[in-house]
mmCIF file with all atom_site columns, C-alpha atoms in Angstrom:
data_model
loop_
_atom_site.group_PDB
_atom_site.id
_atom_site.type_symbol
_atom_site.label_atom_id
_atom_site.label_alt_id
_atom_site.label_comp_id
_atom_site.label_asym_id
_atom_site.label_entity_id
_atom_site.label_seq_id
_atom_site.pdbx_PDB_ins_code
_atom_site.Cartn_x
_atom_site.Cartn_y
_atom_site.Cartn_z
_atom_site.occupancy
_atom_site.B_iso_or_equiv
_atom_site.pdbx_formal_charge
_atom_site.auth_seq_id
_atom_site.auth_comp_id
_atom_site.auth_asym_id
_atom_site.auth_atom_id
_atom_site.pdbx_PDB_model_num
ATOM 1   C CA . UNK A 1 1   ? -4.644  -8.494  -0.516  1.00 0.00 ? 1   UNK A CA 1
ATOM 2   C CA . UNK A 1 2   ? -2.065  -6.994  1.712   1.00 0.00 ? 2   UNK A CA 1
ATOM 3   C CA . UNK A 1 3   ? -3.184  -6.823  5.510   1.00 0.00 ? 3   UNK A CA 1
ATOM 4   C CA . UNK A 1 4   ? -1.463  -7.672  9.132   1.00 0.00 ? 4   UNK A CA 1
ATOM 5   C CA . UNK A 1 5   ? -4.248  -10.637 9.368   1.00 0.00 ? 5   UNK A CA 1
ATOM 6   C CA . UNK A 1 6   ? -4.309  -12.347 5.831   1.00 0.00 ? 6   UNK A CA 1
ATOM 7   C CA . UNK A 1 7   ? 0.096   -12.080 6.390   1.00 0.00 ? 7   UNK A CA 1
ATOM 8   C CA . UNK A 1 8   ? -0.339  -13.345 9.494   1.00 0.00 ? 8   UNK A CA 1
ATOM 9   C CA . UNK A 1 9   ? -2.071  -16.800 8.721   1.00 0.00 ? 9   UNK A CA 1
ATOM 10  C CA . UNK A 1 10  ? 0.132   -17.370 5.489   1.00 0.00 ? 10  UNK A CA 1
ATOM 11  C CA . UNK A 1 11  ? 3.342   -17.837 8.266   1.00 0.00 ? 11  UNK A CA 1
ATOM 12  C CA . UNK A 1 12  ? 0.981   -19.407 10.823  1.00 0.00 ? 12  UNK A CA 1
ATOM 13  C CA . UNK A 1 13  ? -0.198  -22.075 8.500   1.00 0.00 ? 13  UNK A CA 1
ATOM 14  C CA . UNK A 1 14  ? 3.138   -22.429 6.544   1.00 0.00 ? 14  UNK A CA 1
ATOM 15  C CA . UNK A 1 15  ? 2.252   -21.388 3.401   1.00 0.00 ? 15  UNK A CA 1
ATOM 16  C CA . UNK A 1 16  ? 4.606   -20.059 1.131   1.00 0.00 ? 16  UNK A CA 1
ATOM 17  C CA . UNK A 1 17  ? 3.091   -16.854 0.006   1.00 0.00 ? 17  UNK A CA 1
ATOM 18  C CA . UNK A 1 18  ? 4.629   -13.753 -1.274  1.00 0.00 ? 18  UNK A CA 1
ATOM 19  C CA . UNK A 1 19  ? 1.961   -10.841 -0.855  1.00 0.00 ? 19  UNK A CA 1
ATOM 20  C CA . UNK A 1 20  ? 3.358   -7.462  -1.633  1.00 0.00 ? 20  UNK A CA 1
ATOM 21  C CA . UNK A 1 21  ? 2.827   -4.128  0.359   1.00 0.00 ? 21  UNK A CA 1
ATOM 22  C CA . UNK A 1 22  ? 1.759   -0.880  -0.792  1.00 0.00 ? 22  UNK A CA 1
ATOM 23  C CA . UNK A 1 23  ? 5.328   0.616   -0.555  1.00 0.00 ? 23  UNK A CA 1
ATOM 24  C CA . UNK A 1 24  ? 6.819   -2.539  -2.289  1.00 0.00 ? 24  UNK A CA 1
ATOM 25  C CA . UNK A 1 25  ? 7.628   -1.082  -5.535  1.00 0.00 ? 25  UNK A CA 1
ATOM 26  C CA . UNK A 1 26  ? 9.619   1.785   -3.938  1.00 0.00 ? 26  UNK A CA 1
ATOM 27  C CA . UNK A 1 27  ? 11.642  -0.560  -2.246  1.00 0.00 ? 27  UNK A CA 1
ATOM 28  C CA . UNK A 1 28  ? 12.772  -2.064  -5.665  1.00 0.00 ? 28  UNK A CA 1
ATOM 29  C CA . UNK A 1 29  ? 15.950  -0.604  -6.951  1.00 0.00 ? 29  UNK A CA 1
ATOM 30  C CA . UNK A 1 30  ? 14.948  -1.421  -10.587 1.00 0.00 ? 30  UNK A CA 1
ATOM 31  C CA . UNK A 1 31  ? 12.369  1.423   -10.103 1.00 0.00 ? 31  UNK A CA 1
ATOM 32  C CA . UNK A 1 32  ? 14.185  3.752   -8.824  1.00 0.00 ? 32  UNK A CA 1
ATOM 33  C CA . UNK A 1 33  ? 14.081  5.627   -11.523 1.00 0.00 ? 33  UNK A CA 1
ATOM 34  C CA . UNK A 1 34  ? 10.341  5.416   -11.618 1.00 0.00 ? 34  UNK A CA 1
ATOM 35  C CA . UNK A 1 35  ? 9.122   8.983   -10.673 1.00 0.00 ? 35  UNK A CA 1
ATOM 36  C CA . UNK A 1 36  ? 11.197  11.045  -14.254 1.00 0.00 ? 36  UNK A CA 1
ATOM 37  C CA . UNK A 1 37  ? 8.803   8.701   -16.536 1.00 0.00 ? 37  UNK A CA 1
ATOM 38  C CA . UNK A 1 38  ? 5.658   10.349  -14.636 1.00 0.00 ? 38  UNK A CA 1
ATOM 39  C CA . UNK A 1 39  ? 3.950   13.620  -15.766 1.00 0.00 ? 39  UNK A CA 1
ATOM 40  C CA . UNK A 1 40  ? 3.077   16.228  -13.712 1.00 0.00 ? 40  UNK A CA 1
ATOM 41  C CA . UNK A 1 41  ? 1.834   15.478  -9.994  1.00 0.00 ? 41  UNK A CA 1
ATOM 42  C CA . UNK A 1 42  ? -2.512  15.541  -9.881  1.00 0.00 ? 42  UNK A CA 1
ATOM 43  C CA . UNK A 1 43  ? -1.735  15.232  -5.791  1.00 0.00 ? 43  UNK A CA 1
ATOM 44  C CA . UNK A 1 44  ? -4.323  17.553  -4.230  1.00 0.00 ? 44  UNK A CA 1
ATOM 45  C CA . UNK A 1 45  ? -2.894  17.408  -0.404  1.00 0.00 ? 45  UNK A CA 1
ATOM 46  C CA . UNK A 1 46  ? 0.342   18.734  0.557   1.00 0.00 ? 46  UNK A CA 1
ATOM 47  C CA . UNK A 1 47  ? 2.806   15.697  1.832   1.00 0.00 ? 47  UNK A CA 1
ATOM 48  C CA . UNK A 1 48  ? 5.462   15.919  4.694   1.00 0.00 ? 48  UNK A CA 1
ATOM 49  C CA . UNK A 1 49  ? 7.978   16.261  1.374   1.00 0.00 ? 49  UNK A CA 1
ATOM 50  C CA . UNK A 1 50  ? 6.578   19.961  1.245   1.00 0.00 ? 50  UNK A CA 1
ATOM 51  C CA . UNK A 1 51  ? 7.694   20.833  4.235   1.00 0.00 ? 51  UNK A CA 1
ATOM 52  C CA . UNK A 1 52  ? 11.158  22.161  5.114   1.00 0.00 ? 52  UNK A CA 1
ATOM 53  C CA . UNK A 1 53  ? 12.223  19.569  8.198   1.00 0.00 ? 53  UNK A CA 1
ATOM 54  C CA . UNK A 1 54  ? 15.904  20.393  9.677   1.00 0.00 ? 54  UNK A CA 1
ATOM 55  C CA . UNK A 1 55  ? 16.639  17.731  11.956  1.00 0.00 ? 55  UNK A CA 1
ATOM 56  C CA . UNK A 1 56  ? 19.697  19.545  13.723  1.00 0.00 ? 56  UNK A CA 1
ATOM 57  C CA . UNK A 1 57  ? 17.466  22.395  14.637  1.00 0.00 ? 57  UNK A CA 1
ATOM 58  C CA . UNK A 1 58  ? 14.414  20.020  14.920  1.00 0.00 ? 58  UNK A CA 1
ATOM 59  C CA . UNK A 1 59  ? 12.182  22.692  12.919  1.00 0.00 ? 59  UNK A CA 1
ATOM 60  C CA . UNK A 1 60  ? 9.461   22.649  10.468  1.00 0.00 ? 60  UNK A CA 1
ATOM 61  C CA . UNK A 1 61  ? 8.456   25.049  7.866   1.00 0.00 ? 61  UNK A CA 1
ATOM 62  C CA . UNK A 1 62  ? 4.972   24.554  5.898   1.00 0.00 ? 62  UNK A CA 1
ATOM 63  C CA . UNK A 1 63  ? 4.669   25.563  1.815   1.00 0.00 ? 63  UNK A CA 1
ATOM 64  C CA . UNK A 1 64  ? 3.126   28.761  3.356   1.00 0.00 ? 64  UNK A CA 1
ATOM 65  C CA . UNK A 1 65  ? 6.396   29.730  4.982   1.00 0.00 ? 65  UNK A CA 1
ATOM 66  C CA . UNK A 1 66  ? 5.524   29.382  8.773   1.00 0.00 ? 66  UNK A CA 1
ATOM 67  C CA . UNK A 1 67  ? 6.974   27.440  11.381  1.00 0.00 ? 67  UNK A CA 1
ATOM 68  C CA . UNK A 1 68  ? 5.181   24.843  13.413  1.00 0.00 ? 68  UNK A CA 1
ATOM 69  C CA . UNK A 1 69  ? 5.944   24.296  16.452  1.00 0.00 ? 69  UNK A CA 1
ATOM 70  C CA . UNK A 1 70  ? 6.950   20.638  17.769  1.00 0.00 ? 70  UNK A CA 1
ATOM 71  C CA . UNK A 1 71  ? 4.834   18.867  19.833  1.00 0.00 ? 71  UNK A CA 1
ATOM 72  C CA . UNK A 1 72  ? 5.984   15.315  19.995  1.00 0.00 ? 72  UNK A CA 1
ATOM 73  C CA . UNK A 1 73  ? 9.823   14.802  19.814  1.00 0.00 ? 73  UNK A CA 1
ATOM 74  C CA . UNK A 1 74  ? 9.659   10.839  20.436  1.00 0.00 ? 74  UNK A CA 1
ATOM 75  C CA . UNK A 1 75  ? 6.182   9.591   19.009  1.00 0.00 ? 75  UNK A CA 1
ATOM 76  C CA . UNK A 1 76  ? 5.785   6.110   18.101  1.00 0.00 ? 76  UNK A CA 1
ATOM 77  C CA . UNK A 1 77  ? 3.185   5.041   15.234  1.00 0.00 ? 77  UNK A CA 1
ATOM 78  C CA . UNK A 1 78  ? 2.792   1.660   14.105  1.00 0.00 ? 78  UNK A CA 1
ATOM 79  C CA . UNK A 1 79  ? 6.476   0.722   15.108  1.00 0.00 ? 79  UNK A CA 1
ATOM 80  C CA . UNK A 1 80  ? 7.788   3.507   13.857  1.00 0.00 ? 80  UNK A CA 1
ATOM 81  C CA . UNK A 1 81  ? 9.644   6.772   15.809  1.00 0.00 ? 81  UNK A CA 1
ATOM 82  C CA . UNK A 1 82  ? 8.773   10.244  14.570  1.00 0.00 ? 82  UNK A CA 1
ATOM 83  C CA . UNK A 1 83  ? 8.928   13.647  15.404  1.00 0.00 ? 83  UNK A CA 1
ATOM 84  C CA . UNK A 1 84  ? 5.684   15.818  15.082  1.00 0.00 ? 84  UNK A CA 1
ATOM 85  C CA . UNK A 1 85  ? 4.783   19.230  14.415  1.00 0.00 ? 85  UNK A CA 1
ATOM 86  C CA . UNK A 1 86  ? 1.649   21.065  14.493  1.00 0.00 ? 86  UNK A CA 1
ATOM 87  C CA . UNK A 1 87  ? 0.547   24.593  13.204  1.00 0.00 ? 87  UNK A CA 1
ATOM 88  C CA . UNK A 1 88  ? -0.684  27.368  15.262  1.00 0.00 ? 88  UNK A CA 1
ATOM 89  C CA . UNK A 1 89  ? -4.261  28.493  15.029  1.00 0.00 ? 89  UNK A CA 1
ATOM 90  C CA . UNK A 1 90  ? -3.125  32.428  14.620  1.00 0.00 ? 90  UNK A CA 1
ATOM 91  C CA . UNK A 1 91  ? -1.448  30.491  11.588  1.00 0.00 ? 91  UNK A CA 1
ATOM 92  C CA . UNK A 1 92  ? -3.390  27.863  10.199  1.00 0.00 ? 92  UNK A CA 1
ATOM 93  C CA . UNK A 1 93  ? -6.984  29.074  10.560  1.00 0.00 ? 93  UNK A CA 1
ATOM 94  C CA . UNK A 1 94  ? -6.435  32.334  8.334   1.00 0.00 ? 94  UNK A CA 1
ATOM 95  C CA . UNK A 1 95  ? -3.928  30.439  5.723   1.00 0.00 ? 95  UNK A CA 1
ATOM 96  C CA . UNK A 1 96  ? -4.804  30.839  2.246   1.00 0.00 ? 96  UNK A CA 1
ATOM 97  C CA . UNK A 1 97  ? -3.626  27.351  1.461   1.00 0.00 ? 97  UNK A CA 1
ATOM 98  C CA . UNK A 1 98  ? -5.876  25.563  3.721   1.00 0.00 ? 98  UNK A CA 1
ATOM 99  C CA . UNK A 1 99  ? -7.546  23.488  1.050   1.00 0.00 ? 99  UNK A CA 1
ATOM 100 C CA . UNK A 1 100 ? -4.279  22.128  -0.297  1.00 0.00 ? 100 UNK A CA 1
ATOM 101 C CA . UNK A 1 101 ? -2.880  21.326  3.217   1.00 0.00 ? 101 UNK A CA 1
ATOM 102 C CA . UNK A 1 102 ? -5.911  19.942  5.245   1.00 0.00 ? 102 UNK A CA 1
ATOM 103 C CA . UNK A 1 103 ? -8.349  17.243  3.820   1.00 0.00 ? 103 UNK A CA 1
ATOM 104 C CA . UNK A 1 104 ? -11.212 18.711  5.779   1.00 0.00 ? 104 UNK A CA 1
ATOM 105 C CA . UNK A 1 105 ? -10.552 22.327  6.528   1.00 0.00 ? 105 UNK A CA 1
ATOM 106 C CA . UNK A 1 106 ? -14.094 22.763  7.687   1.00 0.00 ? 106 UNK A CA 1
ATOM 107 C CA . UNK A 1 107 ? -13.458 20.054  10.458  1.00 0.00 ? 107 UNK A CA 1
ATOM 108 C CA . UNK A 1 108 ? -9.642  20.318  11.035  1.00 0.00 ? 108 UNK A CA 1
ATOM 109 C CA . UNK A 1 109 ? -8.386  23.994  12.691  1.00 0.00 ? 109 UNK A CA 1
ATOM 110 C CA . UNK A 1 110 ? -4.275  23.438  12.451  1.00 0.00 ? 110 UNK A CA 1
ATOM 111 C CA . UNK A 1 111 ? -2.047  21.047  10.390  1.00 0.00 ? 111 UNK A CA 1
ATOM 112 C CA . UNK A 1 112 ? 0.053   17.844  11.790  1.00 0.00 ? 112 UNK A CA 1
ATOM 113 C CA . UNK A 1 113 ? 2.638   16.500  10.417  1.00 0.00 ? 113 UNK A CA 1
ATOM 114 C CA . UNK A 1 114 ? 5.101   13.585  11.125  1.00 0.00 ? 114 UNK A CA 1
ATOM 115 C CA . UNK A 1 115 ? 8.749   13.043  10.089  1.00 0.00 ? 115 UNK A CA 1
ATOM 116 C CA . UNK A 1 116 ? 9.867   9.185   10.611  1.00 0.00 ? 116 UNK A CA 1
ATOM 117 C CA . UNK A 1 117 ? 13.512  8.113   11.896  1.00 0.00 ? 117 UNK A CA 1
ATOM 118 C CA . UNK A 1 118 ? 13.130  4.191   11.320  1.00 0.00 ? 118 UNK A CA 1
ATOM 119 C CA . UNK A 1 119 ? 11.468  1.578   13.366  1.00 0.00 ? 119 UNK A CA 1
ATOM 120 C CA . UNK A 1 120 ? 11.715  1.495   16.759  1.00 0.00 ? 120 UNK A CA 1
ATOM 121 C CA . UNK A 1 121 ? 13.597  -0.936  18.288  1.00 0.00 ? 121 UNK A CA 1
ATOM 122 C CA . UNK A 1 122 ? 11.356  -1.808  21.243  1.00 0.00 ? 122 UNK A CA 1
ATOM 123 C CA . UNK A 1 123 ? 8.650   -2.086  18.760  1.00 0.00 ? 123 UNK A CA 1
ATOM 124 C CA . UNK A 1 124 ? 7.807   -6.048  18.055  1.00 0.00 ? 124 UNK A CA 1
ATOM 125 C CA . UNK A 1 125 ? 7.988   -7.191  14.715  1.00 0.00 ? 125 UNK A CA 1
ATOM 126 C CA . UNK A 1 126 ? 5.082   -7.841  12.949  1.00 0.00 ? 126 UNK A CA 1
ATOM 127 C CA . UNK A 1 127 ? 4.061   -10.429 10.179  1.00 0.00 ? 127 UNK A CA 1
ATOM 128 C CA . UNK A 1 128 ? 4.127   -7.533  8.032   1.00 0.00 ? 128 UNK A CA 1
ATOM 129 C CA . UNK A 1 129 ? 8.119   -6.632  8.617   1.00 0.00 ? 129 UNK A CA 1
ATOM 130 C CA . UNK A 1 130 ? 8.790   -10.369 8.146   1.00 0.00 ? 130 UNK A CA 1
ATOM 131 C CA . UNK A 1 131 ? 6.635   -10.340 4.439   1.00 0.00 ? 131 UNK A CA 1
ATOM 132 C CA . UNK A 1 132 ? 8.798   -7.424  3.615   1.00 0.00 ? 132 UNK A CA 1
ATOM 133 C CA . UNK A 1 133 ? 12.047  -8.858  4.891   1.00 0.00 ? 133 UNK A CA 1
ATOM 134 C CA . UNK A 1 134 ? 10.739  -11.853 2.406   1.00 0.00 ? 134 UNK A CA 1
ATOM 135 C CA . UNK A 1 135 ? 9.735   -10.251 -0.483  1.00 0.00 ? 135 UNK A CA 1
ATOM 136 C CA . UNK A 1 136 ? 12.501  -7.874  -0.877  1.00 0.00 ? 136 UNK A CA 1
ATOM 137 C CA . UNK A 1 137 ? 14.619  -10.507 -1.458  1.00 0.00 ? 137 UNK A CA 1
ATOM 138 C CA . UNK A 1 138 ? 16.137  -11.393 -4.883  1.00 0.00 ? 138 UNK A CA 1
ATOM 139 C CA . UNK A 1 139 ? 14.198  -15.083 -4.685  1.00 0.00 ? 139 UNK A CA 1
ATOM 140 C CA . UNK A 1 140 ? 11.226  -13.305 -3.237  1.00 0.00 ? 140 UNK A CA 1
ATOM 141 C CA . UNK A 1 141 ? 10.818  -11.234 -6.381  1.00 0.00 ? 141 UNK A CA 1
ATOM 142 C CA . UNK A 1 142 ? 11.322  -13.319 -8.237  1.00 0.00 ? 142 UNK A CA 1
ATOM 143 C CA . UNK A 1 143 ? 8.540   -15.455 -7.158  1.00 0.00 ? 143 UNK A CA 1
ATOM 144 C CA . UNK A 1 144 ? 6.260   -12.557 -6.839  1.00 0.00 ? 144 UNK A CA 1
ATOM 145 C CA . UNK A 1 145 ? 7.059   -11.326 -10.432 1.00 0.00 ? 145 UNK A CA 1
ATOM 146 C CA . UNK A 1 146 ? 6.237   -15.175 -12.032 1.00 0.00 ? 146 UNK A CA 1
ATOM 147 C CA . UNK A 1 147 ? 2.450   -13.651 -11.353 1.00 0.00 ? 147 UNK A CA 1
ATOM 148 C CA . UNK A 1 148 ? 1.905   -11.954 -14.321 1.00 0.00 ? 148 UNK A CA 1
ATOM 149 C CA . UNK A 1 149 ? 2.635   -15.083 -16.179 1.00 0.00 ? 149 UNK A CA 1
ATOM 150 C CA . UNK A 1 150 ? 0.420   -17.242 -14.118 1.00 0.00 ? 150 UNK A CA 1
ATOM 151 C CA . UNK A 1 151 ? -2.258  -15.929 -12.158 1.00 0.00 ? 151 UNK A CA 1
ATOM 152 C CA . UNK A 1 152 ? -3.362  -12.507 -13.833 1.00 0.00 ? 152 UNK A CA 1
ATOM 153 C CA . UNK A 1 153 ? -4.017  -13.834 -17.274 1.00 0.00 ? 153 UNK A CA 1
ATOM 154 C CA . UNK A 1 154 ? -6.797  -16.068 -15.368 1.00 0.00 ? 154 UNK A CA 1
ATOM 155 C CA . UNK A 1 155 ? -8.491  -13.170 -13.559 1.00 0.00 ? 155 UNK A CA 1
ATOM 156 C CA . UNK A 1 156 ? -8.401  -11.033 -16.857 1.00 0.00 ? 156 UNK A CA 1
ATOM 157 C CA . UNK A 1 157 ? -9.676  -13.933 -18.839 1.00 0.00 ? 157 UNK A CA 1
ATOM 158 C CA . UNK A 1 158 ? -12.492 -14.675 -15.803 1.00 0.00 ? 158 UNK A CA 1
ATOM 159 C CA . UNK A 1 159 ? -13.146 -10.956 -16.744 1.00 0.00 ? 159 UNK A CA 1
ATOM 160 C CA . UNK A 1 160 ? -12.855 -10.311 -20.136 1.00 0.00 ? 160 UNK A CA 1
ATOM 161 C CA . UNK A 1 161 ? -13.855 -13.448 -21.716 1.00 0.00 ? 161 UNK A CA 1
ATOM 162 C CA . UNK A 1 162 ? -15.893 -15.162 -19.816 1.00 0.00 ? 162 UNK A CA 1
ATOM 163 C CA . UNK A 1 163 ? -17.663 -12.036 -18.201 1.00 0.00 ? 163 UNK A CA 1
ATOM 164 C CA . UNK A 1 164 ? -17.401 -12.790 -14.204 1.00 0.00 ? 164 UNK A CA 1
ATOM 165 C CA . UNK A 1 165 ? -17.356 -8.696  -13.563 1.00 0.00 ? 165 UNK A CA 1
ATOM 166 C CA . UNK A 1 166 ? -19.007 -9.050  -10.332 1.00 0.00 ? 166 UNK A CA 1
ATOM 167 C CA . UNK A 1 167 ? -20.538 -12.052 -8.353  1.00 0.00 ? 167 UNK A CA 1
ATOM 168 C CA . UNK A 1 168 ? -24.476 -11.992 -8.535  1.00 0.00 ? 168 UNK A CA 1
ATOM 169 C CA . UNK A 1 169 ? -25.629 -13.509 -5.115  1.00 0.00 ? 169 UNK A CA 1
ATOM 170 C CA . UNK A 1 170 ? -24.979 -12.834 -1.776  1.00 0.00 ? 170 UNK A CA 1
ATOM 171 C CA . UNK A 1 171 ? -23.614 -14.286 1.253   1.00 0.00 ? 171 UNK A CA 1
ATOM 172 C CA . UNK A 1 172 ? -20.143 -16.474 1.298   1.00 0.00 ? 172 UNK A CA 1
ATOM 173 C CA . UNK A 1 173 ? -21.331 -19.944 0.592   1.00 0.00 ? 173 UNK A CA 1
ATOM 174 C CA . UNK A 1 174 ? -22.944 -18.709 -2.748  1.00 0.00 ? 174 UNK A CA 1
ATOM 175 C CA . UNK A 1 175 ? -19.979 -16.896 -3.531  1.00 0.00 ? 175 UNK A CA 1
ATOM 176 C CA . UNK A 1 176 ? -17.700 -19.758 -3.477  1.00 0.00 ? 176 UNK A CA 1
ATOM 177 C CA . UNK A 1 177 ? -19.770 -21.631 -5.665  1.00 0.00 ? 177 UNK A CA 1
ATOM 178 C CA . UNK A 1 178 ? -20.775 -19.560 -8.141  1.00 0.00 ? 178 UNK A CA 1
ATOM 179 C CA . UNK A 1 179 ? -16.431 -18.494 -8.044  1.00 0.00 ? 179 UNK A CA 1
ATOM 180 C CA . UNK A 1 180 ? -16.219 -22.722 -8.332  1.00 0.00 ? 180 UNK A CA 1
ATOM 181 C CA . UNK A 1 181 ? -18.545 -22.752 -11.796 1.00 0.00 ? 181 UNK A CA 1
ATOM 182 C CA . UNK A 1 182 ? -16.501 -20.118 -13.165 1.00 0.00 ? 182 UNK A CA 1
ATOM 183 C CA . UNK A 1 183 ? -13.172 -21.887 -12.922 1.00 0.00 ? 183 UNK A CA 1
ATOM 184 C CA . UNK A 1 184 ? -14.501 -24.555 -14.106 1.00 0.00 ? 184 UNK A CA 1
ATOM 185 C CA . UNK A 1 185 ? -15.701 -23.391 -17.676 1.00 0.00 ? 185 UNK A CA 1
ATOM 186 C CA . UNK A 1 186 ? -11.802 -21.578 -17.183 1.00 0.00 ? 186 UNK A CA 1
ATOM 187 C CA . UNK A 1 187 ? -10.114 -24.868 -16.673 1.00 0.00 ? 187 UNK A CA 1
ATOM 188 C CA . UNK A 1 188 ? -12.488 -27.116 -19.253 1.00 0.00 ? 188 UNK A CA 1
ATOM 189 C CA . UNK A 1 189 ? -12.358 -24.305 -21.758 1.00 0.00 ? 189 UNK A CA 1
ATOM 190 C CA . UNK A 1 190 ? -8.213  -24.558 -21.419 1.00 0.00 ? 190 UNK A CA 1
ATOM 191 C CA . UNK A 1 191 ? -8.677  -28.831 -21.888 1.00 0.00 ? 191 UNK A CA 1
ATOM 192 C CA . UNK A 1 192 ? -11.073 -28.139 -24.601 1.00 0.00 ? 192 UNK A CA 1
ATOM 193 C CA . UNK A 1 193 ? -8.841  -25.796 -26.356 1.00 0.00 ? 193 UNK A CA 1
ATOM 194 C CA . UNK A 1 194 ? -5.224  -27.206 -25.653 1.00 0.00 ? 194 UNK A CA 1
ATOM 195 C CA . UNK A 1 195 ? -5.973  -30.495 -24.474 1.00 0.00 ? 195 UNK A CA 1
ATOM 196 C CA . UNK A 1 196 ? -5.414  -32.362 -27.316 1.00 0.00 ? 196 UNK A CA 1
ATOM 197 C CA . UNK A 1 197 ? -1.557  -30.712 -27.640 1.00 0.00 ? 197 UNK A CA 1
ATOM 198 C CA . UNK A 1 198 ? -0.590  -32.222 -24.702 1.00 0.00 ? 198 UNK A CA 1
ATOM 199 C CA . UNK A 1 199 ? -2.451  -35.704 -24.569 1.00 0.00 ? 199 UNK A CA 1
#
């Protein structure tokens, strides 16, 4: 799975992997079209996309029609520059839309929301940029589409077929045997079956 740390020891041990992000399909211009082939949204939460940002006049309107006021003009989050807003109390507390807008009204008295300009340029690059640099290019997808073919037909037979749905002992030694026997009957089930094609 996609993390900082698992990215970070593919490049530091040289291994040739292609992991893909949680924004990676956005980034693909063969989806682009994506989002008209969806019904309607089930999104509970209002997004930053419901608010009415004007950059020249660096103001902020929520769904609810009042302006926040800006509180961070040059914030930096994960890399990334961004300008913040925040609603006033007198605003936010007696809003009728509070359930929509904040996760945990109960806890939460105003509403904060973040617009991003790009990466910062002072910011280092992480492992993660360079994956993304990787994998957004045309060999990189490539690569990372030849999975389907090769690697999730295993896990769904593992699944399916063989009936590995969850690992039945505990602790990481265990694990990676009981994982071991299971490929195992995978691979000798494949000889058994096929085997005798190719020999």
């Amino acid at each position: 799975y996609h993390s900082e740390k698992n990215v970070k020891e593919l490049f530091e041990q040289g291994i040739d992997g292609y992991v893909a992000d949680t924004q990676f399909r956005k980034r693909d211009p063969r989806f682009a079209t994506a989002d008209r082939h969806k019904g309607e949204s089930r999104r509970k939460y209002y997004a930053p996309k419901d608010f009415i940002y004007d950059e020249a006049s660096q103001s902020c309107i929520c769904p609810a029609g009042r302006k926040l006021y800006r509180n961070g003009s040059h914030c930096l989050v994960n890399g990334y520059e961004a300008v913040k807003f925040q609603g006033a109390k007198s605003a936010c507390v007696p809003c009728t839309q509070r359930r929509q807008c904040l996760r945990s009204p109960e806890k939460t008295a105003t509403r904060q929301v973040y617009f991003f300009n790009g990466r910062s340029q002072n910011a280092p690059e992480t492992y993660t940029h360079k994956m993304k640099r990787k994998i957004d290019t045309p060999e990189g997808r490539h690569q990372y589409s030849r999975r389907l073919g090769i690697v999730e037909p295993v896990f769904g037979n593992l699944c399916s077929a063989i009936g590995l749905n969850r690992f039945s002992l505990r602790g990481k030694l265990k694990v990676d045997i009981q994982w071991k026997l299971y490929t195992i009957v995978q691979n000798l089930l494949k000889i058994h079956r096929y085997g005798a094609v190719f020999g």
